[in-house]
């Protein structure tokens, strides 16, 4: 369940930077995740889809990458 807290932090960071850049919309977010972090991509995507509703990041594509 720690994916919820992680996803909330990701969304906060994205919205903060979008506001600074005066962006009207965020299209994609590229995430690089350490292999040992035990983050489940599908869980992050699920929480992101729910949490990002009515934000500049609503509908943004999450692109997951893994560090070895």
CHARMM-style PDB file with segment names, atoms N, HN, CA, C and O in Angstrom:
ATOM      1  N   UNK     1       0.818  -1.198   0.000  1.00  0.00      PROA
ATOM      2  CA  UNK     1       0.000   0.000   0.000  1.00  0.00      PROA
ATOM      3  C   UNK     1       0.860   1.258   0.000  1.00  0.00      PROA
ATOM      4  O   UNK     1       0.320   2.360  -0.097  1.00  0.00      PROA
ATOM      5  N   UNK     2       2.183   1.128   0.106  1.00  0.00      PROA
ATOM      6  HN  UNK     2       2.621   0.233   0.185  1.00  0.00      PROA
ATOM      7  CA  UNK     2       3.017   2.318   0.093  1.00  0.00      PROA
ATOM      8  C   UNK     2       2.994   3.023  -1.258  1.00  0.00      PROA
ATOM      9  O   UNK     2       3.455   4.159  -1.376  1.00  0.00      PROA
ATOM     10  N   UNK     3       2.456   2.349  -2.285  1.00  0.00      PROA
ATOM     11  HN  UNK     3       2.081   1.427  -2.190  1.00  0.00      PROA
ATOM     12  CA  UNK     3       2.334   2.969  -3.601  1.00  0.00      PROA
ATOM     13  C   UNK     3       1.430   4.197  -3.554  1.00  0.00      PROA
ATOM     14  O   UNK     3       1.624   5.136  -4.326  1.00  0.00      PROA
ATOM     15  N   UNK     4       0.441   4.199  -2.652  1.00  0.00      PROA
ATOM     16  HN  UNK     4       0.284   3.437  -2.025  1.00  0.00      PROA
ATOM     17  CA  UNK     4      -0.451   5.355  -2.533  1.00  0.00      PROA
ATOM     18  C   UNK     4       0.331   6.589  -2.116  1.00  0.00      PROA
ATOM     19  O   UNK     4       0.187   7.645  -2.732  1.00  0.00      PROA
ATOM     20  N   UNK     5       1.149   6.477  -1.092  1.00  0.00      PROA
ATOM     21  HN  UNK     5       1.266   5.619  -0.592  1.00  0.00      PROA
ATOM     22  CA  UNK     5       1.944   7.612  -0.621  1.00  0.00      PROA
ATOM     23  C   UNK     5       2.955   8.054  -1.679  1.00  0.00      PROA
ATOM     24  O   UNK     5       3.171   9.249  -1.877  1.00  0.00      PROA
ATOM     25  N   UNK     6       3.564   7.096  -2.347  1.00  0.00      PROA
ATOM     26  HN  UNK     6       3.388   6.125  -2.186  1.00  0.00      PROA
ATOM     27  CA  UNK     6       4.525   7.411  -3.403  1.00  0.00      PROA
ATOM     28  C   UNK     6       3.831   8.155  -4.542  1.00  0.00      PROA
ATOM     29  O   UNK     6       4.355   9.138  -5.064  1.00  0.00      PROA
ATOM     30  N   UNK     7       2.652   7.676  -4.918  1.00  0.00      PROA
ATOM     31  HN  UNK     7       2.226   6.877  -4.493  1.00  0.00      PROA
ATOM     32  CA  UNK     7       1.909   8.292  -6.015  1.00  0.00      PROA
ATOM     33  C   UNK     7       1.444   9.691  -5.644  1.00  0.00      PROA
ATOM     34  O   UNK     7       1.467  10.592  -6.483  1.00  0.00      PROA
ATOM     35  N   UNK     8       1.027   9.884  -4.408  1.00  0.00      PROA
ATOM     36  HN  UNK     8       1.008   9.152  -3.727  1.00  0.00      PROA
ATOM     37  CA  UNK     8       0.648  11.227  -3.950  1.00  0.00      PROA
ATOM     38  C   UNK     8       1.831  12.185  -4.061  1.00  0.00      PROA
ATOM     39  O   UNK     8       1.667  13.331  -4.481  1.00  0.00      PROA
ATOM     40  N   UNK     9       3.005  11.724  -3.689  1.00  0.00      PROA
ATOM     41  HN  UNK     9       3.138  10.793  -3.348  1.00  0.00      PROA
ATOM     42  CA  UNK     9       4.211  12.555  -3.794  1.00  0.00      PROA
ATOM     43  C   UNK     9       4.544  12.868  -5.244  1.00  0.00      PROA
ATOM     44  O   UNK     9       4.893  14.003  -5.569  1.00  0.00      PROA
ATOM     45  N   UNK    10       4.440  11.882  -6.113  1.00  0.00      PROA
ATOM     46  HN  UNK    10       4.156  10.960  -5.850  1.00  0.00      PROA
ATOM     47  CA  UNK    10       4.707  12.100  -7.540  1.00  0.00      PROA
ATOM     48  C   UNK    10       3.758  13.156  -8.083  1.00  0.00      PROA
ATOM     49  O   UNK    10       4.184  14.081  -8.776  1.00  0.00      PROA
ATOM     50  N   UNK    11       2.481  13.023  -7.774  1.00  0.00      PROA
ATOM     51  HN  UNK    11       2.136  12.272  -7.211  1.00  0.00      PROA
ATOM     52  CA  UNK    11       1.484  13.973  -8.268  1.00  0.00      PROA
ATOM     53  C   UNK    11       1.742  15.372  -7.727  1.00  0.00      PROA
ATOM     54  O   UNK    11       1.614  16.349  -8.465  1.00  0.00      PROA
ATOM     55  N   UNK    12       2.103  15.485  -6.448  1.00  0.00      PROA
ATOM     56  HN  UNK    12       2.207  14.692  -5.849  1.00  0.00      PROA
ATOM     57  CA  UNK    12       2.422  16.794  -5.871  1.00  0.00      PROA
ATOM     58  C   UNK    12       3.585  17.450  -6.602  1.00  0.00      PROA
ATOM     59  O   UNK    12       3.535  18.640  -6.915  1.00  0.00      PROA
ATOM     60  N   UNK    13       4.624  16.682  -6.873  1.00  0.00      PROA
ATOM     61  HN  UNK    13       4.664  15.715  -6.620  1.00  0.00      PROA
ATOM     62  CA  UNK    13       5.805  17.209  -7.574  1.00  0.00      PROA
ATOM     63  C   UNK    13       5.433  17.640  -8.985  1.00  0.00      PROA
ATOM     64  O   UNK    13       5.824  18.719  -9.432  1.00  0.00      PROA
ATOM     65  N   UNK    14       4.687  16.807  -9.679  1.00  0.00      PROA
ATOM     66  HN  UNK    14       4.370  15.931  -9.316  1.00  0.00      PROA
ATOM     67  CA  UNK    14       4.285  17.112 -11.059  1.00  0.00      PROA
ATOM     68  C   UNK    14       3.445  18.388 -11.100  1.00  0.00      PROA
ATOM     69  O   UNK    14       3.691  19.271 -11.921  1.00  0.00      PROA
ATOM     70  N   UNK    15       2.465  18.480 -10.221  1.00  0.00      PROA
ATOM     71  HN  UNK    15       2.266  17.763  -9.553  1.00  0.00      PROA
ATOM     72  CA  UNK    15       1.595  19.663 -10.212  1.00  0.00      PROA
ATOM     73  C   UNK    15       2.369  20.922  -9.835  1.00  0.00      PROA
ATOM     74  O   UNK    15       2.112  21.994 -10.383  1.00  0.00      PROA
ATOM     75  N   UNK    16       3.302  20.802  -8.918  1.00  0.00      PROA
ATOM     76  HN  UNK    16       3.511  19.931  -8.473  1.00  0.00      PROA
ATOM     77  CA  UNK    16       4.137  21.951  -8.525  1.00  0.00      PROA
ATOM     78  C   UNK    16       4.955  22.461  -9.713  1.00  0.00      PROA
ATOM     79  O   UNK    16       4.993  23.662  -9.979  1.00  0.00      PROA
ATOM     80  N   UNK    17       5.602  21.550 -10.416  1.00  0.00      PROA
ATOM     81  HN  UNK    17       5.571  20.574 -10.200  1.00  0.00      PROA
ATOM     82  CA  UNK    17       6.429  21.950 -11.555  1.00  0.00      PROA
ATOM     83  C   UNK    17       5.585  22.457 -12.725  1.00  0.00      PROA
ATOM     84  O   UNK    17       5.996  23.368 -13.443  1.00  0.00      PROA
ATOM     85  N   UNK    18       4.417  21.870 -12.912  1.00  0.00      PROA
ATOM     86  HN  UNK    18       4.083  21.129 -12.329  1.00  0.00      PROA
ATOM     87  CA  UNK    18       3.521  22.344 -13.969  1.00  0.00      PROA
ATOM     88  C   UNK    18       3.069  23.771 -13.679  1.00  0.00      PROA
ATOM     89  O   UNK    18       2.984  24.602 -14.583  1.00  0.00      PROA
ATOM     90  N   UNK    19       2.784  24.042 -12.420  1.00  0.00      PROA
ATOM     91  HN  UNK    19       2.854  23.367 -11.686  1.00  0.00      PROA
ATOM     92  CA  UNK    19       2.376  25.402 -12.037  1.00  0.00      PROA
ATOM     93  C   UNK    19       3.515  26.389 -12.264  1.00  0.00      PROA
ATOM     94  O   UNK    19       3.297  27.480 -12.790  1.00  0.00      PROA
ATOM     95  N   UNK    20       4.724  26.010 -11.870  1.00  0.00      PROA
ATOM     96  HN  UNK    20       4.901  25.123 -11.443  1.00  0.00      PROA
ATOM     97  CA  UNK    20       5.888  26.878 -12.079  1.00  0.00      PROA
ATOM     98  C   UNK    20       6.112  27.165 -13.557  1.00  0.00      PROA
ATOM     99  O   UNK    20       6.507  28.271 -13.926  1.00  0.00      PROA
ATOM    100  N   UNK    21       5.863  26.183 -14.390  1.00  0.00      PROA
ATOM    101  HN  UNK    21       5.542  25.285 -14.090  1.00  0.00      PROA
ATOM    102  CA  UNK    21       6.080  26.326 -15.836  1.00  0.00      PROA
ATOM    103  C   UNK    21       4.859  26.917 -16.544  1.00  0.00      PROA
ATOM    104  O   UNK    21       4.863  27.107 -17.760  1.00  0.00      PROA
ATOM    105  N   UNK    22       3.811  27.205 -15.757  1.00  0.00      PROA
ATOM    106  HN  UNK    22       3.808  27.051 -14.769  1.00  0.00      PROA
ATOM    107  CA  UNK    22       2.561  27.724 -16.305  1.00  0.00      PROA
ATOM    108  C   UNK    22       1.993  26.796 -17.382  1.00  0.00      PROA
ATOM    109  O   UNK    22       1.463  27.242 -18.399  1.00  0.00      PROA
ATOM    110  N   UNK    23       2.121  25.502 -17.125  1.00  0.00      PROA
ATOM    111  HN  UNK    23       2.551  25.140 -16.299  1.00  0.00      PROA
ATOM    112  CA  UNK    23       1.620  24.493 -18.061  1.00  0.00      PROA
ATOM    113  C   UNK    23       0.125  24.299 -17.855  1.00  0.00      PROA
ATOM    114  O   UNK    23      -0.361  24.273 -16.725  1.00  0.00      PROA
ATOM    115  N   UNK    24      -0.583  24.166 -18.943  1.00  0.00      PROA
ATOM    116  HN  UNK    24      -0.188  24.188 -19.861  1.00  0.00      PROA
ATOM    117  CA  UNK    24      -2.008  23.920 -18.867  1.00  0.00      PROA
ATOM    118  C   UNK    24      -2.339  22.451 -18.734  1.00  0.00      PROA
ATOM    119  O   UNK    24      -3.424  22.079 -18.288  1.00  0.00      PROA
ATOM    120  N   UNK    25      -1.377  21.611 -19.132  1.00  0.00      PROA
ATOM    121  HN  UNK    25      -0.495  21.913 -19.495  1.00  0.00      PROA
ATOM    122  CA  UNK    25      -1.615  20.168 -19.120  1.00  0.00      PROA
ATOM    123  C   UNK    25      -0.289  19.413 -19.108  1.00  0.00      PROA
ATOM    124  O   UNK    25       0.693  19.856 -19.704  1.00  0.00      PROA
ATOM    125  N   UNK    26      -0.270  18.295 -18.439  1.00  0.00      PROA
ATOM    126  HN  UNK    26      -1.067  17.935 -17.954  1.00  0.00      PROA
ATOM    127  CA  UNK    26       0.882  17.394 -18.426  1.00  0.00      PROA
ATOM    128  C   UNK    26       0.504  16.184 -19.269  1.00  0.00      PROA
ATOM    129  O   UNK    26      -0.516  15.541 -19.020  1.00  0.00      PROA
ATOM    130  N   UNK    27       1.326  15.877 -20.263  1.00  0.00      PROA
ATOM    131  HN  UNK    27       2.154  16.399 -20.465  1.00  0.00      PROA
ATOM    132  CA  UNK    27       1.010  14.779 -21.179  1.00  0.00      PROA
ATOM    133  C   UNK    27       1.627  13.456 -20.760  1.00  0.00      PROA
ATOM    134  O   UNK    27       1.002  12.406 -20.910  1.00  0.00      PROA
ATOM    135  N   UNK    28       2.848  13.494 -20.234  1.00  0.00      PROA
ATOM    136  HN  UNK    28       3.356  14.347 -20.112  1.00  0.00      PROA
ATOM    137  CA  UNK    28       3.496  12.246 -19.820  1.00  0.00      PROA
ATOM    138  C   UNK    28       4.457  12.514 -18.676  1.00  0.00      PROA
ATOM    139  O   UNK    28       4.972  13.620 -18.510  1.00  0.00      PROA
ATOM    140  N   UNK    29       4.680  11.476 -17.897  1.00  0.00      PROA
ATOM    141  HN  UNK    29       4.261  10.578 -18.031  1.00  0.00      PROA
ATOM    142  CA  UNK    29       5.584  11.541 -16.753  1.00  0.00      PROA
ATOM    143  C   UNK    29       6.477  10.312 -16.833  1.00  0.00      PROA
ATOM    144  O   UNK    29       5.994   9.179 -16.837  1.00  0.00      PROA
ATOM    145  N   UNK    30       7.773  10.545 -16.896  1.00  0.00      PROA
ATOM    146  HN  UNK    30       8.165  11.465 -16.893  1.00  0.00      PROA
ATOM    147  CA  UNK    30       8.741   9.449 -16.984  1.00  0.00      PROA
ATOM    148  C   UNK    30       9.311   9.199 -15.593  1.00  0.00      PROA
ATOM    149  O   UNK    30       9.891  10.092 -14.976  1.00  0.00      PROA
ATOM    150  N   UNK    31       9.140   7.989 -15.116  1.00  0.00      PROA
ATOM    151  HN  UNK    31       8.669   7.263 -15.618  1.00  0.00      PROA
ATOM    152  CA  UNK    31       9.596   7.602 -13.788  1.00  0.00      PROA
ATOM    153  C   UNK    31      10.698   6.556 -13.913  1.00  0.00      PROA
ATOM    154  O   UNK    31      10.567   5.591 -14.667  1.00  0.00      PROA
ATOM    155  N   UNK    32      11.772   6.751 -13.176  1.00  0.00      PROA
ATOM    156  HN  UNK    32      11.878   7.535 -12.563  1.00  0.00      PROA
ATOM    157  CA  UNK    32      12.839   5.758 -13.111  1.00  0.00      PROA
ATOM    158  C   UNK    32      12.831   5.223 -11.690  1.00  0.00      PROA
ATOM    159  O   UNK    32      13.011   5.968 -10.727  1.00  0.00      PROA
ATOM    160  N   UNK    33      12.620   3.919 -11.575  1.00  0.00      PROA
ATOM    161  HN  UNK    33      12.474   3.313 -12.357  1.00  0.00      PROA
ATOM    162  CA  UNK    33      12.427   3.283 -10.276  1.00  0.00      PROA
ATOM    163  C   UNK    33      13.512   2.247 -10.057  1.00  0.00      PROA
ATOM    164  O   UNK    33      13.795   1.431 -10.935  1.00  0.00      PROA
ATOM    165  N   UNK    34      14.115   2.287  -8.879  1.00  0.00      PROA
ATOM    166  HN  UNK    34      13.885   2.950  -8.166  1.00  0.00      PROA
ATOM    167  CA  UNK    34      15.135   1.305  -8.529  1.00  0.00      PROA
ATOM    168  C   UNK    34      14.542  -0.086  -8.423  1.00  0.00      PROA
ATOM    169  O   UNK    34      13.411  -0.253  -7.967  1.00  0.00      PROA
ATOM    170  N   UNK    35      15.294  -1.071  -8.838  1.00  0.00      PROA
ATOM    171  HN  UNK    35      16.213  -0.936  -9.209  1.00  0.00      PROA
ATOM    172  CA  UNK    35      14.836  -2.459  -8.858  1.00  0.00      PROA
ATOM    173  C   UNK    35      14.443  -2.967  -7.474  1.00  0.00      PROA
ATOM    174  O   UNK    35      13.528  -3.781  -7.346  1.00  0.00      PROA
ATOM    175  N   UNK    36      15.120  -2.498  -6.459  1.00  0.00      PROA
ATOM    176  HN  UNK    36      15.863  -1.837  -6.563  1.00  0.00      PROA
ATOM    177  CA  UNK    36      14.875  -2.990  -5.103  1.00  0.00      PROA
ATOM    178  C   UNK    36      13.794  -2.199  -4.366  1.00  0.00      PROA
ATOM    179  O   UNK    36      13.554  -2.442  -3.184  1.00  0.00      PROA
ATOM    180  N   UNK    37      13.147  -1.269  -5.039  1.00  0.00      PROA
ATOM    181  HN  UNK    37      13.341  -1.072  -6.000  1.00  0.00      PROA
ATOM    182  CA  UNK    37      12.162  -0.421  -4.364  1.00  0.00      PROA
ATOM    183  C   UNK    37      10.846  -1.128  -4.086  1.00  0.00      PROA
ATOM    184  O   UNK    37      10.072  -0.651  -3.256  1.00  0.00      PROA
ATOM    185  N   UNK    38      10.567  -2.216  -4.728  1.00  0.00      PROA
ATOM    186  HN  UNK    38      11.196  -2.604  -5.402  1.00  0.00      PROA
ATOM    187  CA  UNK    38       9.338  -3.004  -4.604  1.00  0.00      PROA
ATOM    188  C   UNK    38       8.080  -2.225  -4.985  1.00  0.00      PROA
ATOM    189  O   UNK    38       6.982  -2.547  -4.530  1.00  0.00      PROA
ATOM    190  N   UNK    39       8.244  -1.205  -5.819  1.00  0.00      PROA
ATOM    191  HN  UNK    39       9.135  -0.943  -6.189  1.00  0.00      PROA
ATOM    192  CA  UNK    39       7.103  -0.447  -6.337  1.00  0.00      PROA
ATOM    193  C   UNK    39       6.437  -1.272  -7.439  1.00  0.00      PROA
ATOM    194  O   UNK    39       7.103  -1.782  -8.340  1.00  0.00      PROA
ATOM    195  N   UNK    40       5.115  -1.393  -7.350  1.00  0.00      PROA
ATOM    196  HN  UNK    40       4.574  -0.978  -6.619  1.00  0.00      PROA
ATOM    197  CA  UNK    40       4.347  -2.132  -8.352  1.00  0.00      PROA
ATOM    198  C   UNK    40       3.763  -1.120  -9.337  1.00  0.00      PROA
ATOM    199  O   UNK    40       2.928  -0.294  -8.970  1.00  0.00      PROA
ATOM    200  N   UNK    41       4.213  -1.194 -10.593  1.00  0.00      PROA
ATOM    201  HN  UNK    41       4.891  -1.865 -10.891  1.00  0.00      PROA
ATOM    202  CA  UNK    41       3.807  -0.218 -11.610  1.00  0.00      PROA
ATOM    203  C   UNK    41       2.295  -0.101 -11.736  1.00  0.00      PROA
ATOM    204  O   UNK    41       1.759   1.005 -11.791  1.00  0.00      PROA
ATOM    205  N   UNK    42       1.613  -1.226 -11.780  1.00  0.00      PROA
ATOM    206  HN  UNK    42       2.048  -2.125 -11.735  1.00  0.00      PROA
ATOM    207  CA  UNK    42       0.154  -1.211 -11.946  1.00  0.00      PROA
ATOM    208  C   UNK    42      -0.553  -0.508 -10.787  1.00  0.00      PROA
ATOM    209  O   UNK    42      -1.565   0.163 -10.989  1.00  0.00      PROA
ATOM    210  N   UNK    43      -0.023  -0.660  -9.582  1.00  0.00      PROA
ATOM    211  HN  UNK    43       0.799  -1.205  -9.418  1.00  0.00      PROA
ATOM    212  CA  UNK    43      -0.616   0.012  -8.428  1.00  0.00      PROA
ATOM    213  C   UNK    43      -0.423   1.518  -8.517  1.00  0.00      PROA
ATOM    214  O   UNK    43      -1.345   2.284  -8.236  1.00  0.00      PROA
ATOM    215  N   UNK    44       0.766   1.942  -8.907  1.00  0.00      PROA
ATOM    216  HN  UNK    44       1.515   1.320  -9.135  1.00  0.00      PROA
ATOM    217  CA  UNK    44       1.026   3.373  -9.077  1.00  0.00      PROA
ATOM    218  C   UNK    44       0.103   3.932 -10.154  1.00  0.00      PROA
ATOM    219  O   UNK    44      -0.470   5.009  -9.985  1.00  0.00      PROA
ATOM    220  N   UNK    45      -0.042   3.212 -11.251  1.00  0.00      PROA
ATOM    221  HN  UNK    45       0.423   2.337 -11.388  1.00  0.00      PROA
ATOM    222  CA  UNK    45      -0.923   3.668 -12.324  1.00  0.00      PROA
ATOM    223  C   UNK    45      -2.368   3.791 -11.835  1.00  0.00      PROA
ATOM    224  O   UNK    45      -3.045   4.776 -12.130  1.00  0.00      PROA
ATOM    225  N   UNK    46      -2.832   2.799 -11.095  1.00  0.00      PROA
ATOM    226  HN  UNK    46      -2.282   1.998 -10.856  1.00  0.00      PROA
ATOM    227  CA  UNK    46      -4.188   2.821 -10.559  1.00  0.00      PROA
ATOM    228  C   UNK    46      -4.413   4.037  -9.676  1.00  0.00      PROA
ATOM    229  O   UNK    46      -5.374   4.781  -9.868  1.00  0.00      PROA
ATOM    230  N   UNK    47      -3.525   4.239  -8.707  1.00  0.00      PROA
ATOM    231  HN  UNK    47      -2.743   3.634  -8.551  1.00  0.00      PROA
ATOM    232  CA  UNK    47      -3.657   5.380  -7.804  1.00  0.00      PROA
ATOM    233  C   UNK    47      -3.519   6.703  -8.552  1.00  0.00      PROA
ATOM    234  O   UNK    47      -4.241   7.656  -8.259  1.00  0.00      PROA
ATOM    235  N   UNK    48      -2.603   6.769  -9.512  1.00  0.00      PROA
ATOM    236  HN  UNK    48      -2.017   5.994  -9.750  1.00  0.00      PROA
ATOM    237  CA  UNK    48      -2.408   8.000 -10.273  1.00  0.00      PROA
ATOM    238  C   UNK    48      -3.663   8.358 -11.056  1.00  0.00      PROA
ATOM    239  O   UNK    48      -4.078   9.517 -11.066  1.00  0.00      PROA
ATOM    240  N   UNK    49      -4.263   7.386 -11.703  1.00  0.00      PROA
ATOM    241  HN  UNK    49      -3.926   6.445 -11.694  1.00  0.00      PROA
ATOM    242  CA  UNK    49      -5.487   7.648 -12.466  1.00  0.00      PROA
ATOM    243  C   UNK    49      -6.579   8.222 -11.575  1.00  0.00      PROA
ATOM    244  O   UNK    49      -7.320   9.114 -11.987  1.00  0.00      PROA
ATOM    245  N   UNK    50      -6.676   7.710 -10.360  1.00  0.00      PROA
ATOM    246  HN  UNK    50      -6.073   6.985 -10.025  1.00  0.00      PROA
ATOM    247  CA  UNK    50      -7.693   8.199  -9.424  1.00  0.00      PROA
ATOM    248  C   UNK    50      -7.334   9.576  -8.864  1.00  0.00      PROA
ATOM    249  O   UNK    50      -8.155  10.493  -8.882  1.00  0.00      PROA
ATOM    250  N   UNK    51      -6.110   9.715  -8.372  1.00  0.00      PROA
ATOM    251  HN  UNK    51      -5.442   8.970  -8.358  1.00  0.00      PROA
ATOM    252  CA  UNK    51      -5.699  10.950  -7.693  1.00  0.00      PROA
ATOM    253  C   UNK    51      -5.556  12.143  -8.628  1.00  0.00      PROA
ATOM    254  O   UNK    51      -5.751  13.285  -8.213  1.00  0.00      PROA
ATOM    255  N   UNK    52      -5.221  11.889  -9.872  1.00  0.00      PROA
ATOM    256  HN  UNK    52      -5.062  10.961 -10.209  1.00  0.00      PROA
ATOM    257  CA  UNK    52      -4.932  12.999 -10.787  1.00  0.00      PROA
ATOM    258  C   UNK    52      -6.184  13.594 -11.424  1.00  0.00      PROA
ATOM    259  O   UNK    52      -6.094  14.585 -12.148  1.00  0.00      PROA
ATOM    260  N   UNK    53      -7.344  13.007 -11.166  1.00  0.00      PROA
ATOM    261  HN  UNK    53      -7.418  12.202 -10.578  1.00  0.00      PROA
ATOM    262  CA  UNK    53      -8.575  13.566 -11.717  1.00  0.00      PROA
ATOM    263  C   UNK    53      -8.686  15.034 -11.308  1.00  0.00      PROA
ATOM    264  O   UNK    53      -8.389  15.394 -10.169  1.00  0.00      PROA
ATOM    265  N   UNK    54      -9.112  15.865 -12.236  1.00  0.00      PROA
ATOM    266  HN  UNK    54      -9.353  15.573 -13.161  1.00  0.00      PROA
ATOM    267  CA  UNK    54      -9.299  17.303 -11.990  1.00  0.00      PROA
ATOM    268  C   UNK    54      -7.997  18.037 -11.669  1.00  0.00      PROA
ATOM    269  O   UNK    54      -8.017  19.061 -10.986  1.00  0.00      PROA
ATOM    270  N   UNK    55      -6.862  17.517 -12.159  1.00  0.00      PROA
ATOM    271  HN  UNK    55      -6.847  16.684 -12.713  1.00  0.00      PROA
ATOM    272  CA  UNK    55      -5.585  18.224 -12.039  1.00  0.00      PROA
ATOM    273  C   UNK    55      -5.002  18.391 -13.443  1.00  0.00      PROA
ATOM    274  O   UNK    55      -5.529  17.840 -14.409  1.00  0.00      PROA
ATOM    275  N   UNK    56      -3.916  19.150 -13.549  1.00  0.00      PROA
ATOM    276  HN  UNK    56      -3.488  19.597 -12.764  1.00  0.00      PROA
ATOM    277  CA  UNK    56      -3.262  19.332 -14.851  1.00  0.00      PROA
ATOM    278  C   UNK    56      -2.668  18.031 -15.370  1.00  0.00      PROA
ATOM    279  O   UNK    56      -2.338  17.926 -16.551  1.00  0.00      PROA
ATOM    280  N   UNK    57      -2.530  17.044 -14.498  1.00  0.00      PROA
ATOM    281  HN  UNK    57      -2.799  17.129 -13.539  1.00  0.00      PROA
ATOM    282  CA  UNK    57      -1.934  15.763 -14.883  1.00  0.00      PROA
ATOM    283  C   UNK    57      -2.981  14.710 -15.229  1.00  0.00      PROA
ATOM    284  O   UNK    57      -2.631  13.565 -15.515  1.00  0.00      PROA
ATOM    285  N   UNK    58      -4.239  15.073 -15.209  1.00  0.00      PROA
ATOM    286  HN  UNK    58      -4.523  16.003 -14.977  1.00  0.00      PROA
ATOM    287  CA  UNK    58      -5.299  14.119 -15.523  1.00  0.00      PROA
ATOM    288  C   UNK    58      -5.097  13.564 -16.933  1.00  0.00      PROA
ATOM    289  O   UNK    58      -4.963  14.318 -17.896  1.00  0.00      PROA
ATOM    290  N   UNK    59      -5.076  12.240 -17.038  1.00  0.00      PROA
ATOM    291  HN  UNK    59      -5.185  11.627 -16.255  1.00  0.00      PROA
ATOM    292  CA  UNK    59      -4.896  11.595 -18.323  1.00  0.00      PROA
ATOM    293  C   UNK    59      -3.461  11.476 -18.786  1.00  0.00      PROA
ATOM    294  O   UNK    59      -3.205  10.945 -19.867  1.00  0.00      PROA
ATOM    295  N   UNK    60      -2.513  11.961 -17.988  1.00  0.00      PROA
ATOM    296  HN  UNK    60      -2.721  12.392 -17.110  1.00  0.00      PROA
ATOM    297  CA  UNK    60      -1.102  11.871 -18.374  1.00  0.00      PROA
ATOM    298  C   UNK    60      -0.651  10.412 -18.419  1.00  0.00      PROA
ATOM    299  O   UNK    60      -1.113   9.583 -17.635  1.00  0.00      PROA
ATOM    300  N   UNK    61       0.236  10.119 -19.329  1.00  0.00      PROA
ATOM    301  HN  UNK    61       0.611  10.793 -19.966  1.00  0.00      PROA
ATOM    302  CA  UNK    61       0.799   8.783 -19.467  1.00  0.00      PROA
ATOM    303  C   UNK    61       1.962   8.626 -18.500  1.00  0.00      PROA
ATOM    304  O   UNK    61       2.858   9.469 -18.461  1.00  0.00      PROA
ATOM    305  N   UNK    62       1.950   7.554 -17.722  1.00  0.00      PROA
ATOM    306  HN  UNK    62       1.221   6.869 -17.753  1.00  0.00      PROA
ATOM    307  CA  UNK    62       3.094   7.234 -16.866  1.00  0.00      PROA
ATOM    308  C   UNK    62       3.987   6.262 -17.621  1.00  0.00      PROA
ATOM    309  O   UNK    62       3.531   5.217 -18.086  1.00  0.00      PROA
ATOM    310  N   UNK    63       5.260   6.613 -17.738  1.00  0.00      PROA
ATOM    311  HN  UNK    63       5.630   7.462 -17.360  1.00  0.00      PROA
ATOM    312  CA  UNK    63       6.241   5.772 -18.425  1.00  0.00      PROA
ATOM    313  C   UNK    63       7.220   5.273 -17.363  1.00  0.00      PROA
ATOM    314  O   UNK    63       7.948   6.060 -16.759  1.00  0.00      PROA
ATOM    315  N   UNK    64       7.228   3.982 -17.146  1.00  0.00      PROA
ATOM    316  HN  UNK    64       6.636   3.342 -17.637  1.00  0.00      PROA
ATOM    317  CA  UNK    64       8.059   3.388 -16.098  1.00  0.00      PROA
ATOM    318  C   UNK    64       9.368   2.860 -16.678  1.00  0.00      PROA
ATOM    319  O   UNK    64       9.385   2.188 -17.709  1.00  0.00      PROA
ATOM    320  N   UNK    65      10.446   3.177 -16.000  1.00  0.00      PROA
ATOM    321  HN  UNK    65      10.432   3.723 -15.162  1.00  0.00      PROA
ATOM    322  CA  UNK    65      11.754   2.631 -16.324  1.00  0.00      PROA
ATOM    323  C   UNK    65      12.362   2.049 -15.060  1.00  0.00      PROA
ATOM    324  O   UNK    65      12.068   2.522 -13.963  1.00  0.00      PROA
ATOM    325  N   UNK    66      13.185   1.054 -15.190  1.00  0.00      PROA
ATOM    326  HN  UNK    66      13.423   0.670 -16.082  1.00  0.00      PROA
ATOM    327  CA  UNK    66      13.809   0.397 -14.037  1.00  0.00      PROA
ATOM    328  C   UNK    66      15.316   0.542 -14.092  1.00  0.00      PROA
ATOM    329  O   UNK    66      15.934   0.384 -15.145  1.00  0.00      PROA
ATOM    330  N   UNK    67      15.897   0.847 -12.941  1.00  0.00      PROA
ATOM    331  HN  UNK    67      15.394   0.975 -12.086  1.00  0.00      PROA
ATOM    332  CA  UNK    67      17.350   0.883 -12.791  1.00  0.00      PROA
ATOM    333  C   UNK    67      17.815  -0.461 -12.243  1.00  0.00      PROA
ATOM    334  O   UNK    67      17.234  -0.992 -11.297  1.00  0.00      PROA
ATOM    335  N   UNK    68      18.835  -0.985 -12.828  1.00  0.00      PROA
ATOM    336  HN  UNK    68      19.307  -0.554 -13.596  1.00  0.00      PROA
ATOM    337  CA  UNK    68      19.362  -2.283 -12.362  1.00  0.00      PROA
ATOM    338  C   UNK    68      20.259  -2.103 -11.169  1.00  0.00      PROA
ATOM    339  OT1 UNK    68      20.791  -3.080 -10.642  1.00  0.00      PROA
TER     340      UNK     68
END
